Amino acid sequence: MTIAANLGFPRIGRRRALKTALERHWAGTLDAAGLQAEAARLRATHWRLQQGLGIGHVPSGDFSLYDHVLDTACLLGAIPEGYGWEGGPVAPATYFALARGARGVPALEMTKWFDTNYHYLVPRLAADQRFELTHNRPLLHYREAQALSVRTRPVLLGPVSFLKLSKTTDGSDPLALLDRLLPLYARILGELAEAGCIWTQIDEPVLALDLSGEAREAFRRAYAALAGVRTPELMLTSYFGPLGANLATAAALPVAGLHLDLARGAADLEPALAALPEERWLSLGVVDGRNVWRTDLRAALGLLRRVADARGGRRLMVAPSCSLLHVPVELAQEERLDSELKGWLAFATEKLAEVAALARGLDEGEDAVAEALAASDRAKASRAASTRVHRPEVAARLAAVTPEMARRASPYPVRRAAQRTRLNLPLFPTTTIGSFPQTTEVRRLRASRARGETDAATAESTLAGWIAAAVRWQEEVGLDVLVHGEFERNDMVKYFGEQLAGYAFTDHGWVQSYGSRCVAPPILWGDVSRPAPMTVRWARYAQSLTARPVKGMLTGPVTMMQWSFVRDDLPRAEVCRQVALALRDEVDDLAAAGIAVIQVDEPAFREGLPLRRAEREAYLAWAVEGFRLATSGVGDATQIHTHMCYSEFNDILPAIVALDADVISIEATRSRMELLDAFRAGGATYPAGIGPGIWDIHSPRVPSESEMTGLLALARERLADGQIWVNPDCGLKTRGWAEVRAAMSHLVAAAHHMRATAREAKAE
Ligand code: GLN
Ligand code: ZN
């Protein structure tokens, strides 16, 4: 019989109950016992829900109060000194200190979980790290479910991935610690087997990365060791891409089953069928766990049938491609979503129903699931035929794109001269990244406007007042290039998505980003166009108040996609081009309205980089083209800025140069300008303007003028004076006005200091 399996369920709850409980706990209004009770209630709800949907292998241990990598570190006693842990079970206070920092101790470093928008905590290991099984939590959760009559398949992050995702304090290879870790895995699994657990899922997602020979050898060693002891049957899972060159290694490991992500790694199927021994179980991840579209059930069933025939019908599982952590919990609760669009979507709950239907269809034949198949066919047909999704005018515009449209009229040196004449900026020009504090007042106005309690005219005049005050203050403090402050914007993607055709928004479509933090990504579902100007009115208004240039402020095409669920019926490159053309209209309109400086933010440019090296060039090519298409419609004297934060530039500098922006601002404070080294690597220097951030806006601390001057001096070691812009690391929306006033006056003073020394240098 085919088994319907799940790899992981969202933890947050359909109405974000986990977020509420966590935040109450942190605020001191819910004690640890209360938090645990709420967590147990959520686990029970999710287990029963999955069981009720017909899932045979329901995961346990996928639940986490903050992050499953942190859970694994705590399970294994990989807790750095200073957090007050002295062996045994990890207390909630210690756990949250690791996750969020506490008095005297910083949080562990946080980074992106592969190419998702989920963030995990990076375990910090000593070079001679000793591990200790603190508390067999996977066993605990297995038993907790068993007590509710749900037989679960515990999920463990595998030893090789755990180490590959960790960092050692001395920079040595964490894989050197593998042999110390394996006895603990053997014990955890042994105790699970002892308790009657039949299957355990062991996640080794690093198999989707380019692996060295040593890492592959580590896999062989680890799983040979585990094969030598009593364990439940192991389902080895990897996801987020094809196993590719790691397939032979994975297929040869002595485990009971192998899972394939067929949404992103369809190319693995044939080689896996050829390589897998007959007794091995095969889990087919045919339901996309990373996106929100319904599965084409008939096509998926056809594929499953072929595999079943090839394998004599035995030892098959059907599953989502990866954990459902990355999609919202339940579509059914979206009451305001466009009903046609809703018919094309499936969230975690609906996806599990698809998994169950596919397993049933395979075992009992199409007739047994005729209704589900018919509904899927109807959705597919209506989506394919929809004139709201496929709009001829958008296709025609795309077809008419010429290479010249992605090229500025003149090369950078010519533009620089034209911009100098027009803008007449001093050396070390000062600016900000766009947003000013989103105070309670600002948020209250948006909320009351959304509820209809404030009328449009009142909202407009309030906004105008804030913008005017912000412009006046920027003149007073002495900034050179001003901004309007983004008070009207809720979110840098949503604000634009709401004004573009082709985007939709959910009410409850929350996905965990980290800890209690969730995002509700928009759904980019149809051909994109810009029915009307989006930002021109406020930009023009702000510009009318001052003789200094006010920057227009837009979100770039890559970020507009990267932070959304994107349609899966077109190549991403093509969707990007559509978004780029819509933004191009806006850029051109801003320029026509007299806006001389236009910033197109691309904070997600780096994070869109594919996991596998072989795919990166193609991504960078279309991402760069998108930016250039959006920004190349303007004349030489219009200055195009871009902004990127949380980025490593080392491996993408040629693409950054290729963006051909006139100025780029980046986050550089925390790295003490070391990020700039990438901008002059290999003897090549970045030609255009750069504003390395000199104020870490993630911290409430206000840096002094001399700290800022010190950073600019470091920048000057790496860049020419005529190139350097002076600005904070990112937008100021999370800061308060008191900090902004103080820090920006220091920043302007630091720029003045640099100008004075530049003049002296020239006089010598
Ligand atoms: N212009 C945006 C702001 O200032 C940029 C935000 C970002 O880079 N994440 O808020
Ligand atoms: Zn930023």
PDB file of C-alpha atoms in Angstrom, residues 52-185:
ATOM      1  CA  GLY A  52      -7.933  13.245   9.740  1.00  0.00           C
ATOM      2  CA  LEU A  53      -6.812  14.261   6.264  1.00  0.00           C
ATOM      3  CA  GLY A  54      -5.596  10.732   5.617  1.00  0.00           C
ATOM      4  CA  ILE A  55      -1.878  11.142   6.185  1.00  0.00           C
ATOM      5  CA  GLY A  56      -0.285   7.871   7.233  1.00  0.00           C
ATOM      6  CA  HIS A  57       3.126   9.210   8.195  1.00  0.00           C
ATOM      7  CA  VAL A  58       2.389  12.227  10.372  1.00  0.00           C
ATOM      8  CA  PRO A  59       5.563  14.023  11.498  1.00  0.00           C
ATOM      9  CA  SER A  60       6.404  14.748  15.131  1.00  0.00           C
ATOM     10  CA  GLY A  61       9.355  16.721  16.404  1.00  0.00           C
ATOM     11  CA  ASP A  62       8.812  19.197  13.562  1.00  0.00           C
ATOM     12  CA  PHE A  63       7.166  21.529  16.045  1.00  0.00           C
ATOM     13  CA  SER A  64       9.457  24.107  17.599  1.00  0.00           C
ATOM     14  CA  LEU A  65       9.069  26.996  19.990  1.00  0.00           C
ATOM     15  CA  TYR A  66      11.546  28.964  17.921  1.00  0.00           C
ATOM     16  CA  ASP A  67      13.623  27.005  15.442  1.00  0.00           C
ATOM     17  CA  HIS A  68      14.330  23.346  14.741  1.00  0.00           C
ATOM     18  CA  VAL A  69      18.079  23.837  14.252  1.00  0.00           C
ATOM     19  CA  LEU A  70      18.267  25.441  17.679  1.00  0.00           C
ATOM     20  CA  ASP A  71      16.195  22.526  19.011  1.00  0.00           C
ATOM     21  CA  THR A  72      18.733  20.119  17.552  1.00  0.00           C
ATOM     22  CA  ALA A  73      21.638  22.023  19.100  1.00  0.00           C
ATOM     23  CA  CYS A  74      19.850  21.888  22.456  1.00  0.00           C
ATOM     24  CA  LEU A  75      19.077  18.193  21.988  1.00  0.00           C
ATOM     25  CA  LEU A  76      22.761  17.498  21.450  1.00  0.00           C
ATOM     26  CA  GLY A  77      24.064  19.762  24.206  1.00  0.00           C
ATOM     27  CA  ALA A  78      25.759  22.032  21.678  1.00  0.00           C
ATOM     28  CA  ILE A  79      25.306  25.106  23.839  1.00  0.00           C
ATOM     29  CA  PRO A  80      28.128  27.631  24.031  1.00  0.00           C
ATOM     30  CA  GLU A  81      29.480  28.818  27.377  1.00  0.00           C
ATOM     31  CA  GLY A  82      27.892  31.807  28.994  1.00  0.00           C
ATOM     32  CA  TYR A  83      24.234  30.818  28.670  1.00  0.00           C
ATOM     33  CA  GLY A  84      24.085  29.225  32.101  1.00  0.00           C
ATOM     34  CA  TRP A  85      23.589  25.668  30.928  1.00  0.00           C
ATOM     35  CA  GLU A  86      25.146  23.035  33.154  1.00  0.00           C
ATOM     36  CA  GLY A  87      24.004  19.818  31.544  1.00  0.00           C
ATOM     37  CA  GLY A  88      20.632  18.078  31.375  1.00  0.00           C
ATOM     38  CA  PRO A  89      17.427  19.433  29.839  1.00  0.00           C
ATOM     39  CA  VAL A  90      17.714  22.975  28.518  1.00  0.00           C
ATOM     40  CA  ALA A  91      15.591  25.453  30.493  1.00  0.00           C
ATOM     41  CA  PRO A  92      13.277  27.780  28.535  1.00  0.00           C
ATOM     42  CA  ALA A  93      15.253  30.821  29.711  1.00  0.00           C
ATOM     43  CA  THR A  94      18.440  29.337  28.248  1.00  0.00           C
ATOM     44  CA  TYR A  95      16.682  28.346  25.050  1.00  0.00           C
ATOM     45  CA  PHE A  96      15.293  31.833  24.495  1.00  0.00           C
ATOM     46  CA  ALA A  97      18.599  33.435  25.467  1.00  0.00           C
ATOM     47  CA  LEU A  98      20.211  31.460  22.633  1.00  0.00           C
ATOM     48  CA  ALA A  99      17.406  32.455  20.289  1.00  0.00           C
ATOM     49  CA  ARG A 100      17.042  36.133  21.151  1.00  0.00           C
ATOM     50  CA  GLY A 101      19.869  37.138  23.455  1.00  0.00           C
ATOM     51  CA  ALA A 102      19.472  38.029  27.110  1.00  0.00           C
ATOM     52  CA  ARG A 103      21.179  40.226  29.628  1.00  0.00           C
ATOM     53  CA  GLY A 104      24.891  39.901  29.004  1.00  0.00           C
ATOM     54  CA  VAL A 105      24.656  37.304  26.225  1.00  0.00           C
ATOM     55  CA  PRO A 106      23.988  37.858  22.545  1.00  0.00           C
ATOM     56  CA  ALA A 107      21.689  35.671  20.492  1.00  0.00           C
ATOM     57  CA  LEU A 108      23.244  33.050  18.251  1.00  0.00           C
ATOM     58  CA  GLU A 109      23.816  34.225  14.710  1.00  0.00           C
ATOM     59  CA  MET A 110      20.762  33.855  12.528  1.00  0.00           C
ATOM     60  CA  THR A 111      20.808  33.079   8.837  1.00  0.00           C
ATOM     61  CA  LYS A 112      18.561  31.981   6.012  1.00  0.00           C
ATOM     62  CA  TRP A 113      17.467  28.360   5.826  1.00  0.00           C
ATOM     63  CA  PHE A 114      18.753  27.489   2.358  1.00  0.00           C
ATOM     64  CA  ASP A 115      16.966  29.670  -0.188  1.00  0.00           C
ATOM     65  CA  THR A 116      13.775  30.111   1.844  1.00  0.00           C
ATOM     66  CA  ASN A 117      12.639  33.102   3.875  1.00  0.00           C
ATOM     67  CA  TYR A 118      12.809  31.007   7.044  1.00  0.00           C
ATOM     68  CA  HIS A 119      15.778  31.805   9.284  1.00  0.00           C
ATOM     69  CA  TYR A 120      17.572  29.408  11.585  1.00  0.00           C
ATOM     70  CA  LEU A 121      20.005  29.910  14.418  1.00  0.00           C
ATOM     71  CA  VAL A 122      23.530  28.884  13.578  1.00  0.00           C
ATOM     72  CA  PRO A 123      24.879  26.468  16.216  1.00  0.00           C
ATOM     73  CA  ARG A 124      28.181  27.679  17.571  1.00  0.00           C
ATOM     74  CA  LEU A 125      30.507  24.760  18.273  1.00  0.00           C
ATOM     75  CA  ALA A 126      33.848  24.679  20.017  1.00  0.00           C
ATOM     76  CA  ALA A 127      36.642  23.097  17.985  1.00  0.00           C
ATOM     77  CA  ASP A 128      36.775  20.362  20.627  1.00  0.00           C
ATOM     78  CA  GLN A 129      33.018  20.368  21.213  1.00  0.00           C
ATOM     79  CA  ARG A 130      31.666  17.624  23.461  1.00  0.00           C
ATOM     80  CA  PHE A 131      28.095  16.640  22.802  1.00  0.00           C
ATOM     81  CA  GLU A 132      25.602  15.348  25.303  1.00  0.00           C
ATOM     82  CA  LEU A 133      22.093  14.032  24.864  1.00  0.00           C
ATOM     83  CA  THR A 134      20.237  16.524  27.029  1.00  0.00           C
ATOM     84  CA  HIS A 135      16.794  15.033  26.807  1.00  0.00           C
ATOM     85  CA  ASN A 136      15.398  12.747  24.138  1.00  0.00           C
ATOM     86  CA  ARG A 137      12.878  15.262  22.907  1.00  0.00           C
ATOM     87  CA  PRO A 138      12.022  13.361  19.701  1.00  0.00           C
ATOM     88  CA  LEU A 139      11.040  10.435  21.915  1.00  0.00           C
ATOM     89  CA  LEU A 140       9.055  12.709  24.187  1.00  0.00           C
ATOM     90  CA  HIS A 141       7.009  14.069  21.294  1.00  0.00           C
ATOM     91  CA  TYR A 142       6.578  10.616  19.816  1.00  0.00           C
ATOM     92  CA  ARG A 143       5.074   9.488  23.124  1.00  0.00           C
ATOM     93  CA  GLU A 144       2.976  12.616  23.429  1.00  0.00           C
ATOM     94  CA  ALA A 145       1.364  11.829  20.084  1.00  0.00           C
ATOM     95  CA  GLN A 146       1.045   8.159  20.926  1.00  0.00           C
ATOM     96  CA  ALA A 147      -0.952   9.109  24.003  1.00  0.00           C
ATOM     97  CA  LEU A 148      -3.363  10.851  21.607  1.00  0.00           C
ATOM     98  CA  SER A 149      -3.540   7.709  19.460  1.00  0.00           C
ATOM     99  CA  VAL A 150      -1.511   9.241  16.655  1.00  0.00           C
ATOM    100  CA  ARG A 151       1.402   7.165  15.481  1.00  0.00           C
ATOM    101  CA  THR A 152       3.965   9.645  14.210  1.00  0.00           C
ATOM    102  CA  ARG A 153       7.144   9.596  12.227  1.00  0.00           C
ATOM    103  CA  PRO A 154       9.635  11.630  14.256  1.00  0.00           C
ATOM    104  CA  VAL A 155      11.739  14.107  12.292  1.00  0.00           C
ATOM    105  CA  LEU A 156      15.403  14.619  13.074  1.00  0.00           C
ATOM    106  CA  LEU A 157      17.850  16.972  11.466  1.00  0.00           C
ATOM    107  CA  GLY A 158      20.572  14.571  10.327  1.00  0.00           C
ATOM    108  CA  PRO A 159      24.114  14.678  11.691  1.00  0.00           C
ATOM    109  CA  VAL A 160      25.841  15.786   8.505  1.00  0.00           C
ATOM    110  CA  SER A 161      23.427  18.635   7.823  1.00  0.00           C
ATOM    111  CA  PHE A 162      23.511  19.676  11.473  1.00  0.00           C
ATOM    112  CA  LEU A 163      27.276  20.036  11.325  1.00  0.00           C
ATOM    113  CA  LYS A 164      27.323  21.650   7.885  1.00  0.00           C
ATOM    114  CA  LEU A 165      24.869  24.274   9.125  1.00  0.00           C
ATOM    115  CA  SER A 166      26.966  24.971  12.248  1.00  0.00           C
ATOM    116  CA  LYS A 167      30.027  27.132  12.735  1.00  0.00           C
ATOM    117  CA  THR A 168      33.010  26.442  14.927  1.00  0.00           C
ATOM    118  CA  THR A 169      34.525  29.171  17.067  1.00  0.00           C
ATOM    119  CA  ASP A 170      37.931  28.751  15.459  1.00  0.00           C
ATOM    120  CA  GLY A 171      36.699  28.363  11.912  1.00  0.00           C
ATOM    121  CA  SER A 172      37.697  24.706  11.681  1.00  0.00           C
ATOM    122  CA  ASP A 173      35.518  22.295   9.709  1.00  0.00           C
ATOM    123  CA  PRO A 174      32.557  21.245  11.895  1.00  0.00           C
ATOM    124  CA  LEU A 175      32.460  17.898  10.043  1.00  0.00           C
ATOM    125  CA  ALA A 176      35.574  16.934  12.032  1.00  0.00           C
ATOM    126  CA  LEU A 177      33.171  16.501  14.969  1.00  0.00           C
ATOM    127  CA  LEU A 178      31.059  13.869  13.224  1.00  0.00           C
ATOM    128  CA  ASP A 179      32.360  10.865  15.116  1.00  0.00           C
ATOM    129  CA  ARG A 180      31.506  12.493  18.431  1.00  0.00           C
ATOM    130  CA  LEU A 181      27.971  13.116  17.306  1.00  0.00           C
ATOM    131  CA  LEU A 182      27.081   9.683  15.952  1.00  0.00           C
ATOM    132  CA  PRO A 183      26.752   7.878  19.300  1.00  0.00           C
ATOM    133  CA  LEU A 184      24.098  10.427  20.297  1.00  0.00           C
ATOM    134  CA  TYR A 185      22.105   9.855  17.130  1.00  0.00           C
TER     135      TYR A 185
END
